Short mmCIF file of C-alpha atoms in Angstrom, two decimals:
data_model
loop_
_atom_site.label_atom_id
_atom_site.label_comp_id
_atom_site.label_asym_id
_atom_site.label_seq_id
_atom_site.Cartn_x
_atom_site.Cartn_y
_atom_site.Cartn_z
CA MET A 1 -0.02 0.02 -0.02
CA SER A 2 1.39 3.42 -0.92
CA THR A 3 1.69 6.48 1.30
CA ILE A 4 -1.34 8.72 1.31
CA THR A 5 -0.36 12.07 -0.31
CA LYS A 6 -3.83 13.49 -0.65
CA ILE A 7 -7.25 12.75 0.81
CA SER A 8 -9.13 10.49 -1.65
CA ASP A 9 -12.63 11.39 -2.76
CA GLU A 10 -14.01 8.36 -0.97
CA LEU A 11 -12.23 9.27 2.31
CA TRP A 12 -13.28 12.87 2.04
CA ASP A 13 -16.95 11.91 1.50
CA ASN A 14 -16.74 9.80 4.58
CA ILE A 15 -15.23 12.44 6.89
CA SER A 16 -16.18 15.87 5.55
CA ASP A 17 -19.42 16.05 7.62
CA LEU A 18 -17.30 15.88 10.82
CA LEU A 19 -15.54 19.17 10.09
CA PRO A 20 -16.97 22.50 11.18
CA TYR A 21 -18.82 24.68 8.73
CA GLU A 22 -16.64 26.49 6.28
CA LYS A 23 -16.72 30.28 5.93
CA PRO A 24 -19.03 31.32 3.05
CA ARG A 25 -17.11 31.61 -0.21
CA TYR A 26 -17.55 35.35 -0.97
CA THR A 27 -16.89 36.97 2.43
CA ILE A 28 -14.71 39.89 3.15
CA GLY A 29 -11.19 39.09 4.38
CA ARG A 30 -8.42 36.74 3.44
CA PRO A 31 -9.05 34.31 0.65
CA ILE A 32 -10.69 31.05 1.79
CA ILE A 33 -8.66 27.88 1.73
CA PRO A 34 -11.05 24.89 1.37
CA PHE A 35 -10.97 22.47 4.26
CA ARG A 36 -9.99 19.60 1.99
CA LYS A 37 -6.82 21.52 0.93
CA VAL A 38 -6.13 22.38 4.58
CA LEU A 39 -6.50 18.74 5.60
CA ASP A 40 -4.14 17.65 2.78
CA GLY A 41 -1.64 20.26 4.15
CA ILE A 42 -1.97 19.00 7.72
CA LEU A 43 -1.41 15.49 6.47
CA TYR A 44 1.70 16.60 4.57
CA VAL A 45 3.22 18.20 7.67
CA LEU A 46 2.39 15.18 9.86
CA ARG A 47 3.80 12.76 7.26
CA THR A 48 6.96 14.62 6.36
CA GLY A 49 7.72 16.39 9.64
CA CYS A 50 8.40 19.70 7.85
CA GLN A 51 7.81 22.99 9.59
CA TRP A 52 4.44 24.69 9.09
CA LYS A 53 6.05 27.68 7.47
CA MET A 54 7.79 25.34 4.96
CA LEU A 55 4.55 23.86 3.76
CA PRO A 56 4.36 23.86 -0.10
CA LYS A 57 2.06 26.59 -1.41
CA GLU A 58 -0.24 24.03 -3.06
CA TYR A 59 -1.77 23.51 0.43
CA GLY A 60 -2.27 27.18 1.07
CA SER A 61 -0.70 29.10 3.91
CA GLY A 62 1.23 27.16 6.56
CA SER A 63 -0.12 29.46 9.23
CA THR A 64 -3.68 28.84 8.12
CA CYS A 65 -3.14 25.04 8.18
CA HIS A 66 -1.50 25.28 11.56
CA ARG A 67 -4.29 27.42 12.96
CA ARG A 68 -6.90 24.96 11.64
CA PHE A 69 -4.94 22.03 13.04
CA GLN A 70 -4.99 23.63 16.48
CA GLN A 71 -8.68 24.43 16.29
CA TRP A 72 -9.59 20.96 15.11
CA VAL A 73 -7.48 19.39 17.93
CA LYS A 74 -9.42 21.45 20.52
CA LEU A 75 -12.71 20.39 18.90
CA ASP A 76 -11.64 16.68 18.88
CA ILE A 77 -12.15 16.56 15.09
CA PHE A 78 -9.27 14.14 14.58
CA LYS A 79 -10.55 11.93 17.41
CA ARG A 80 -13.99 11.77 15.67
CA ILE A 81 -12.34 11.06 12.32
CA TRP A 82 -10.29 8.26 13.87
CA ILE A 83 -13.36 6.76 15.58
CA ARG A 84 -15.42 6.82 12.38
CA LEU A 85 -12.62 5.21 10.32
CA LEU A 86 -12.04 2.51 12.98
CA LYS A 87 -15.77 1.63 12.87
CA GLU A 88 -15.63 1.49 9.13
CA TYR A 89 -12.58 -0.73 9.23
CA ASP A 90 -14.24 -3.02 11.81
CA ASN A 91 -17.27 -3.37 9.58
CA LYS A 92 -15.22 -4.24 6.63
CA LYS A 93 -13.25 -6.83 8.59
CA ARG A 94 -16.45 -8.31 10.04
CA ASN A 95 -17.91 -8.55 6.55
CA GLN A 96 -14.78 -10.27 5.22
CA MET A 97 -14.83 -12.73 8.19
CA ASP A 98 -18.53 -13.50 7.57
CA LEU A 99 -17.81 -14.06 3.89
CA ALA A 100 -14.89 -16.30 4.81
CA ALA A 101 -17.02 -18.31 7.17
CA ILE A 102 -19.62 -18.84 4.45
CA THR A 103 -17.18 -20.24 1.91
#
């Protein structure tokens, strides 16, 4: 299995409802960085160990990604994502074991 470099569509569809509401698109202030892009940036930093300020520009501002990371940690977003993915994994394993028992 290869290293995850970006959140897949399937994974995003599974976890996006756990994230807080995004700021409306045409609001005054700094340009909006979509949460999916932010999550990809957070994943990049956690996977590579690079500094937030060295985050490649394709993920948006390193300070924005770091700020979102801190907010989401306080809101237990990553814990909720982990729990949901563990439940999905358990369901898949249970289904595989049921299928193996049938054959």
